[in-house]
Short mmCIF file of C-alpha atoms in Angstrom, two decimals:
data_model
loop_
_atom_site.label_atom_id
_atom_site.label_comp_id
_atom_site.label_asym_id
_atom_site.label_seq_id
_atom_site.Cartn_x
_atom_site.Cartn_y
_atom_site.Cartn_z
CA UNK A 275 -3.95 -11.32 16.17
CA UNK A 276 -1.77 -13.39 13.88
CA UNK A 277 0.94 -15.28 15.53
CA UNK A 278 4.45 -14.55 14.16
CA UNK A 279 7.31 -16.69 13.30
CA UNK A 280 10.86 -17.41 14.41
CA UNK A 281 12.43 -19.27 11.41
CA UNK A 282 15.23 -18.91 8.78
CA UNK A 283 16.13 -19.73 5.19
CA UNK A 284 19.30 -18.97 3.40
CA UNK A 285 19.35 -19.35 -0.29
CA UNK A 286 17.32 -18.79 -3.24
CA UNK A 287 16.17 -22.36 -4.13
CA UNK A 288 13.45 -24.64 -5.43
CA UNK A 289 13.30 -27.74 -3.32
CA UNK A 290 13.10 -30.61 -5.50
CA UNK A 291 10.80 -33.35 -4.42
CA UNK A 292 10.76 -37.09 -5.00
CA UNK A 293 8.44 -40.05 -4.40
CA UNK A 294 7.75 -40.80 -0.79
CA UNK A 295 9.08 -44.29 -0.09
CA UNK A 296 10.51 -46.27 2.55
CA UNK A 297 13.85 -44.48 2.39
CA UNK A 298 12.68 -40.94 1.37
CA UNK A 299 11.50 -38.06 3.42
CA UNK A 300 9.88 -35.71 0.90
CA UNK A 301 6.60 -35.72 -0.98
CA UNK A 302 6.31 -35.87 -4.73
CA UNK A 303 5.26 -32.69 -6.37
CA UNK A 304 5.60 -30.52 -3.20
CA UNK A 305 7.81 -27.43 -3.85
CA UNK A 306 9.05 -24.22 -1.93
CA UNK A 307 9.52 -21.89 -4.88
CA UNK A 308 11.01 -18.43 -4.53
CA UNK A 309 8.96 -15.74 -6.11
CA UNK A 310 10.73 -12.52 -5.36
CA UNK A 311 12.53 -10.35 -2.56
CA UNK A 312 10.99 -7.97 -0.16
CA UNK A 313 13.15 -5.17 1.12
CA UNK A 314 12.62 -2.37 3.74
CA UNK A 315 14.78 0.53 4.61
CA UNK A 316 16.38 0.59 8.11
CA UNK A 317 18.29 3.15 10.12
CA UNK A 318 21.88 2.84 11.27
CA UNK A 319 20.61 1.71 14.73
CA UNK A 320 18.83 -1.36 13.45
CA UNK A 321 20.57 -4.52 12.55
CA UNK A 322 19.42 -6.67 9.69
CA UNK A 323 21.14 -9.65 10.89
CA UNK A 324 18.59 -10.94 13.44
CA UNK A 325 15.60 -8.71 12.90
CA UNK A 326 12.24 -10.36 14.39
CA UNK A 327 9.52 -8.89 12.23
CA UNK A 328 5.70 -9.38 12.41
CA UNK A 329 2.89 -8.58 10.04
CA UNK A 330 -0.57 -7.59 11.18
CA UNK A 331 -3.53 -5.99 9.67
CA UNK A 332 -5.08 -3.09 11.74
CA UNK A 333 -8.08 -0.81 10.54
CA UNK A 334 -7.73 -2.30 7.02
CA UNK A 335 -4.05 -1.55 6.65
CA UNK A 336 -1.24 -3.94 6.82
CA UNK A 337 1.80 -3.24 9.08
CA UNK A 338 5.21 -4.80 9.38
CA UNK A 339 6.56 -4.08 12.86
CA UNK A 340 9.43 -4.98 15.23
CA UNK A 341 11.31 -4.02 18.40
CA UNK A 342 14.97 -2.84 18.25
CA UNK A 343 16.43 -3.76 21.65
CA UNK A 344 19.41 -1.58 20.85
CA UNK A 345 17.68 1.69 20.95
CA UNK A 346 14.55 0.61 22.98
CA UNK A 347 12.32 1.63 19.97
CA UNK A 348 9.47 -0.10 18.29
CA UNK A 349 9.13 0.48 14.61
CA UNK A 350 5.94 0.36 12.39
CA UNK A 351 6.00 0.11 8.62
CA UNK A 352 3.26 0.45 6.06
CA UNK A 353 3.66 -2.97 4.44
CA UNK A 354 2.62 -1.82 0.87
CA UNK A 355 4.84 1.35 0.80
CA UNK A 356 7.52 -0.13 2.83
CA UNK A 357 7.87 3.26 4.59
CA UNK A 358 8.12 3.93 8.49
CA UNK A 359 4.76 5.31 9.76
CA UNK A 360 5.42 5.26 13.49
CA UNK A 361 8.10 4.69 16.10
CA UNK A 362 7.40 4.19 19.80
CA UNK A 363 10.23 4.84 22.27
CA UNK A 364 10.36 2.53 25.27
CA UNK A 365 11.80 4.33 28.21
CA UNK A 366 14.61 2.60 30.12
CA UNK A 367 14.26 4.39 33.46
CA UNK A 368 11.77 6.32 35.63
CA UNK A 369 7.97 5.71 36.06
CA UNK A 370 7.64 4.39 32.51
CA UNK A 371 10.95 2.47 32.45
CA UNK A 372 11.33 -1.08 31.33
CA UNK A 373 14.79 -2.59 31.30
CA UNK A 374 14.12 -5.43 29.06
CA UNK A 375 12.30 -5.20 25.65
CA UNK A 376 13.11 -8.42 23.83
CA UNK A 377 9.66 -9.83 24.58
CA UNK A 378 7.75 -6.69 23.36
CA UNK A 379 5.10 -6.81 20.60
CA UNK A 380 2.45 -4.51 19.25
CA UNK A 381 -1.28 -5.31 19.66
CA UNK A 382 -2.18 -2.34 17.63
CA UNK A 383 -0.51 0.43 15.71
CA UNK A 384 -0.30 2.60 18.90
CA UNK A 385 -0.17 0.03 21.81
CA UNK A 386 2.65 -2.35 22.87
CA UNK A 387 2.65 -5.29 25.33
CA UNK A 388 5.97 -6.01 26.99
CA UNK A 389 6.76 -8.97 29.15
CA UNK A 390 9.68 -9.05 31.58
CA UNK A 391 10.51 -11.03 34.77
CA UNK A 392 9.06 -8.03 36.72
CA UNK A 393 5.62 -8.30 35.20
CA UNK A 394 3.53 -7.49 32.16
CA UNK A 395 3.20 -3.89 30.86
CA UNK A 396 1.05 -2.09 28.19
CA UNK A 397 2.76 0.98 26.51
CA UNK A 398 0.84 3.71 24.47
CA UNK A 399 2.36 5.72 21.64
CA UNK A 400 3.40 8.49 24.05
CA UNK A 401 5.84 5.96 25.79
CA UNK A 402 3.56 5.87 28.85
CA UNK A 403 2.87 2.54 30.73
CA UNK A 404 -1.03 2.56 30.80
CA UNK A 405 -1.42 -0.81 32.68
CA UNK A 406 0.99 -3.10 34.60
CA UNK A 407 0.50 -6.40 36.10
CA UNK A 408 3.49 -7.08 38.42
CA UNK A 409 4.79 -10.45 39.38
CA UNK A 410 4.18 -10.00 43.18
CA UNK A 411 0.73 -8.53 42.54
CA UNK A 412 -1.74 -10.86 44.50
CA UNK A 413 -4.78 -9.59 42.60
CA UNK A 414 -3.21 -10.76 39.36
CA UNK A 415 -1.82 -13.97 40.62
CA UNK A 416 -5.04 -15.14 42.38
CA UNK A 417 -4.51 -18.50 40.45
CA UNK A 418 -0.78 -18.71 41.45
CA UNK A 419 0.25 -18.17 37.82
CA UNK A 420 3.32 -15.71 37.70
CA UNK A 421 2.39 -12.89 35.34
CA UNK A 422 6.04 -12.53 34.19
CA UNK A 423 5.69 -15.77 32.37
CA UNK A 424 3.29 -14.36 29.55
CA UNK A 425 4.27 -14.82 26.05
CA UNK A 426 2.42 -14.87 22.77
CA UNK A 427 -0.31 -12.47 23.53
CA UNK A 428 -3.37 -12.22 21.42
CA UNK A 429 -6.22 -9.83 21.65
CA UNK A 430 -9.71 -11.42 21.80
CA UNK A 431 -11.85 -8.44 22.12
CA UNK A 432 -11.81 -5.10 23.80
CA UNK A 433 -9.58 -5.25 27.04
CA UNK A 434 -9.49 -9.07 26.97
CA UNK A 435 -6.24 -10.83 25.94
CA UNK A 436 -5.24 -14.46 25.67
CA UNK A 437 -1.62 -15.64 26.14
CA UNK A 438 0.38 -18.90 26.35
CA UNK A 439 1.99 -19.55 29.68
CA UNK A 440 5.42 -20.30 30.48
CA UNK A 441 5.15 -21.23 34.19
CA UNK A 442 8.17 -22.11 36.44
CA UNK A 443 9.27 -25.70 35.96
CA UNK A 444 8.73 -26.20 39.79
CA UNK A 445 5.06 -26.13 39.01
CA UNK A 446 4.04 -29.77 38.76
CA UNK A 447 0.88 -29.37 36.71
CA UNK A 448 0.67 -25.94 35.11
CA UNK A 449 -1.79 -24.52 32.74
CA UNK A 450 -1.02 -23.89 28.99
CA UNK A 451 -3.18 -20.63 28.39
CA UNK A 452 -5.15 -17.99 30.16
CA UNK A 453 -7.43 -15.05 29.45
CA UNK A 454 -6.29 -11.72 30.89
CA UNK A 455 -9.00 -9.09 31.49
CA UNK A 456 -7.81 -5.64 32.06
CA UNK A 457 -11.00 -4.40 33.47
CA UNK A 458 -11.29 -6.88 36.22
CA UNK A 459 -7.63 -7.81 36.50
CA UNK A 460 -8.46 -11.53 36.63
CA UNK A 461 -6.92 -14.55 34.91
CA UNK A 462 -8.92 -17.58 33.59
CA UNK A 463 -6.47 -20.41 33.05
CA UNK A 464 -7.30 -23.33 30.88
CA UNK A 465 -5.81 -26.60 29.51
CA UNK A 466 -3.26 -28.44 31.65
CA UNK A 467 0.29 -29.21 29.98
CA UNK A 468 -0.34 -32.95 31.05
CA UNK A 469 -3.55 -32.85 29.03
CA UNK A 470 -1.96 -31.81 26.00
CA UNK A 471 1.70 -33.15 26.27
CA UNK A 472 2.02 -36.73 27.59
CA UNK A 473 5.78 -36.47 28.08
CA UNK A 474 5.57 -33.31 30.13
CA UNK A 475 6.27 -35.10 33.33
CA UNK A 476 9.38 -36.68 31.88
CA UNK A 477 10.41 -33.29 30.55
CA UNK A 478 9.84 -31.61 33.83
CA UNK A 479 11.89 -34.21 35.73
CA UNK A 480 14.85 -33.81 33.33
CA UNK A 481 14.55 -30.07 33.32
CA UNK A 482 14.70 -29.86 37.16
CA UNK A 483 17.76 -32.21 37.06
CA UNK A 484 19.27 -29.83 34.61
CA UNK A 485 18.51 -26.77 36.73
CA UNK A 486 20.23 -28.41 39.82
CA UNK A 487 23.27 -29.70 37.83
CA UNK A 488 23.92 -26.53 35.58
CA UNK A 489 21.87 -23.83 37.16
CA UNK A 490 20.26 -23.48 33.74
CA UNK A 491 16.45 -22.81 33.34
CA UNK A 492 15.01 -23.95 29.93
CA UNK A 493 11.90 -22.38 28.77
CA UNK A 494 8.98 -24.92 28.07
CA UNK A 495 6.29 -22.55 26.78
CA UNK A 496 4.01 -24.02 23.99
CA UNK A 497 4.16 -23.11 20.36
CA UNK A 498 0.80 -21.73 19.23
CA UNK A 499 -1.01 -19.83 16.46
CA UNK A 500 -4.68 -19.12 15.78
CA UNK A 501 -7.44 -20.26 13.49
CA UNK A 502 -9.99 -17.58 13.95
CA UNK A 503 -11.21 -18.12 17.60
CA UNK A 504 -9.41 -21.47 17.85
CA UNK A 505 -5.94 -22.15 19.02
CA UNK A 506 -3.42 -24.61 17.37
CA UNK A 507 -0.80 -25.64 19.98
CA UNK A 508 2.26 -27.82 19.90
CA UNK A 509 5.62 -27.96 21.48
CA UNK A 510 9.21 -28.36 20.30
CA UNK A 511 9.52 -31.79 21.91
CA UNK A 512 6.13 -33.28 21.16
CA UNK A 513 4.78 -34.87 17.99
CA UNK A 514 1.25 -33.99 19.06
CA UNK A 515 -0.67 -31.04 17.70
CA UNK A 516 -4.09 -30.01 19.14
CA UNK A 517 -6.78 -27.49 18.29
CA UNK A 518 -8.35 -25.74 21.34
CA UNK A 519 -11.81 -24.16 21.10
CA UNK A 520 -13.90 -22.82 23.88
CA UNK A 521 -11.06 -23.60 26.12
CA UNK A 522 -11.27 -27.39 25.31
CA UNK A 523 -9.12 -29.71 23.19
CA UNK A 524 -11.35 -30.53 20.24
CA UNK A 525 -8.91 -32.11 17.90
CA UNK A 526 -5.44 -33.75 18.65
CA UNK A 527 -3.17 -35.55 16.16
CA UNK A 528 0.28 -36.38 15.44
CA UNK A 529 2.17 -34.13 12.85
CA UNK A 530 5.42 -35.89 12.53
CA UNK A 531 8.31 -35.74 9.99
CA UNK A 532 8.50 -39.28 8.31
CA UNK A 533 11.79 -41.14 8.25
CA UNK A 534 13.39 -38.54 10.54
CA UNK A 535 15.10 -39.31 13.87
CA UNK A 536 12.62 -39.57 16.87
CA UNK A 537 12.61 -37.02 19.68
CA UNK A 538 15.01 -38.01 22.41
CA UNK A 539 14.50 -35.95 25.57
CA UNK A 540 17.40 -37.48 27.47
CA UNK A 541 19.68 -36.85 24.62
CA UNK A 542 18.54 -33.20 24.50
CA UNK A 543 19.36 -32.56 28.14
CA UNK A 544 22.66 -34.67 27.93
CA UNK A 545 23.70 -32.34 25.06
CA UNK A 546 24.93 -29.80 27.57
CA UNK A 547 28.50 -29.60 28.80
CA UNK A 548 30.21 -27.25 31.25
CA UNK A 549 32.47 -24.98 29.33
CA UNK A 550 34.65 -21.99 30.22
CA UNK A 551 31.61 -19.66 30.07
CA UNK A 552 29.19 -22.09 31.80
CA UNK A 553 26.68 -24.61 30.09
CA UNK A 554 27.13 -25.04 26.44
CA UNK A 555 25.75 -27.29 23.83
CA UNK A 556 27.79 -30.18 22.49
CA UNK A 557 28.04 -30.45 18.58
CA UNK A 558 25.41 -33.18 18.38
CA UNK A 559 21.81 -31.89 18.22
CA UNK A 560 18.52 -33.57 18.68
CA UNK A 561 15.23 -33.59 16.73
CA UNK A 562 13.06 -30.63 17.64
CA UNK A 563 10.12 -28.84 16.24
CA UNK A 564 10.77 -25.13 15.64
CA UNK A 565 7.16 -23.67 15.54
CA UNK A 566 3.72 -24.09 14.07
CA UNK A 567 1.94 -21.53 12.02
CA UNK A 568 -1.35 -21.08 10.12
CA UNK A 569 -1.75 -19.28 6.84
CA UNK A 570 -5.40 -17.82 6.44
CA UNK A 571 -5.00 -17.33 2.64
CA UNK A 572 -4.23 -21.01 1.87
CA UNK A 573 -5.97 -22.49 5.03
CA UNK A 574 -2.68 -24.64 5.67
CA UNK A 575 -0.88 -25.44 8.82
CA UNK A 576 2.96 -25.25 8.58
CA UNK A 577 5.36 -27.05 10.93
CA UNK A 578 9.03 -26.82 10.79
CA UNK A 579 11.24 -29.67 12.37
CA UNK A 580 15.09 -29.85 12.76
CA UNK A 581 16.42 -33.31 12.15
CA UNK A 582 18.89 -34.79 14.59
CA UNK A 583 22.53 -34.30 13.44
CA UNK A 584 25.82 -32.51 13.90
CA UNK A 585 25.59 -28.79 14.47
CA UNK A 586 29.05 -26.87 14.72
CA UNK A 587 28.85 -23.19 15.61
CA UNK A 588 30.83 -20.70 13.55
CA UNK A 589 34.34 -19.98 14.71
CA UNK A 590 35.83 -17.13 12.49
CA UNK A 591 39.14 -17.26 14.32
CA UNK A 592 39.61 -20.96 13.63
CA UNK A 593 38.06 -20.54 10.20
CA UNK A 594 35.39 -23.08 10.99
CA UNK A 595 32.10 -22.58 9.14
CA UNK A 596 28.73 -23.67 10.77
CA UNK A 597 27.21 -27.07 9.85
CA UNK A 598 23.48 -26.82 10.16
CA UNK A 599 20.91 -29.52 10.82
CA UNK A 600 18.58 -30.52 8.04
CA UNK A 601 15.26 -28.93 8.47
CA UNK A 602 11.81 -30.04 7.01
CA UNK A 603 8.59 -28.20 6.43
CA UNK A 604 5.58 -30.39 7.35
CA UNK A 605 2.29 -29.21 5.83
CA UNK A 606 -1.27 -30.07 6.91
CA UNK A 607 -4.81 -28.87 6.40
CA UNK A 608 -6.73 -26.94 9.08
CA UNK A 609 -8.10 -30.33 10.38
CA UNK A 610 -4.35 -31.22 11.08
CA UNK A 611 -4.38 -33.82 8.37
CA UNK A 612 -0.82 -34.05 7.05
CA UNK A 613 -0.59 -33.41 3.29
CA UNK A 614 3.18 -33.79 2.80
CA UNK A 615 6.66 -32.69 3.70
CA UNK A 616 9.61 -31.26 1.95
CA UNK A 617 13.26 -30.77 2.96
CA UNK A 618 14.79 -27.26 3.29
CA UNK A 619 18.57 -27.98 3.34
CA UNK A 620 21.15 -26.12 5.31
CA UNK A 621 18.63 -24.08 7.47
CA UNK A 622 19.09 -23.12 11.08
CA UNK A 623 15.32 -22.60 11.48
CA UNK A 624 15.38 -21.06 15.00
CA UNK A 625 18.04 -18.43 14.38
CA UNK A 626 16.35 -16.12 11.97
CA UNK A 627 12.64 -15.08 11.90
CA UNK A 628 10.04 -14.96 9.26
CA UNK A 629 6.32 -14.27 8.66
CA UNK A 630 3.53 -15.48 6.39
CA UNK A 631 1.41 -12.94 4.63
CA UNK A 632 -1.42 -13.47 1.89
CA UNK A 633 0.06 -17.07 1.24
CA UNK A 634 3.65 -16.11 0.86
CA UNK A 635 6.33 -17.14 3.20
CA UNK A 636 8.94 -14.34 3.95
CA UNK A 637 12.36 -15.54 5.23
CA UNK A 638 15.11 -13.17 6.53
CA UNK A 639 18.00 -13.33 4.12
CA UNK A 640 21.04 -14.82 5.74
CA UNK A 641 23.57 -12.66 3.76
CA UNK A 642 22.37 -9.23 3.74
CA UNK A 643 23.92 -7.05 1.11
CA UNK A 644 23.24 -3.54 2.51
CA UNK A 645 23.57 -1.93 5.89
CA UNK A 646 20.54 0.54 5.43
CA UNK A 647 18.13 -2.22 4.27
CA UNK A 648 16.61 -5.52 5.31
CA UNK A 649 16.11 -8.09 2.75
CA UNK A 650 13.54 -10.99 2.85
CA UNK A 651 13.27 -13.95 0.36
CA UNK A 652 9.67 -14.57 -0.64
CA UNK A 653 8.49 -18.04 -1.32
CA UNK A 654 5.31 -19.85 -2.24
CA UNK A 655 4.41 -23.46 -1.74
CA UNK A 656 3.39 -25.38 -4.83
CA UNK A 657 2.02 -28.72 -5.45
CA UNK A 658 -0.36 -29.14 -2.51
CA UNK A 659 -3.22 -31.49 -3.27
#
């Protein structure tokens, strides 16, 4: 199943590119060109401000789909006709009740997987929980990996799924991924964090210190996408990108933004202050990667990075407008060889989601014009050699 994306772009633009030199951070000829707009109708219970949409192909048909936490409902659209073809209600209470639906995604047009702190739940189109793996289930946790940490689930074959893991930071040497077999209720973990991410030990120490001082747990799950049976994996605080095949790392390279600020883990954890409502970010933000994605159509790898800089949150009462970090799009081939990079100015990439479909990048429009519609800006990458 294609991995989906959490990104944002704001304006209709053509990103102008210049010669890559000692003082420049864009590649000559590389352009992100807007080619249109894609709009779907939404009901009054659905917000278009932060709509996290996915696109998948099932039984030869393309579907756009998303969860609406407000009404606990999952929506399916025919991507071509842009019409709603199915809705699945996720019960809040009772034997089929799930109290948290943010981490819910579809694995087919009639089956959902929802991950919560209580466990992992499979839901059919009759709103029934057809399988559950609870966090305290000893059969599920035979490898001491808490099932509630699952995220980014991909279907491998019938009744076998593969997921990235987000284990507790107390785990000194956790796994990155595991296979999950519904028939035998077993897990097959593979690839340790330390094998992929050399700085994991430093990150873990700083995270534990942050947990003690502020009582705040910071998720450290990997960013991943798929190339057929292979997995591309990265992390928001690592320059390294790796390809995993048959549960082994077969390729590992650095996919780094040139002439940008280096990643500073200590600065990231020092960016917290205690405010009236608890831990808050200071205005200064550090460099971090905001996802890695693969486009089957162009066979290109996309990696977005936020450069270090000032980031002031919007305060409508005081009349302060947000100042966003500069973001860059890094482009590589499927062997992780970097082909170039371009700047996407004034973008808070990790706030609004997007998806890639048939070689086009769909970004949620920042300034939505209608309450009963959701608008996406459509872009294509030009100038890749």
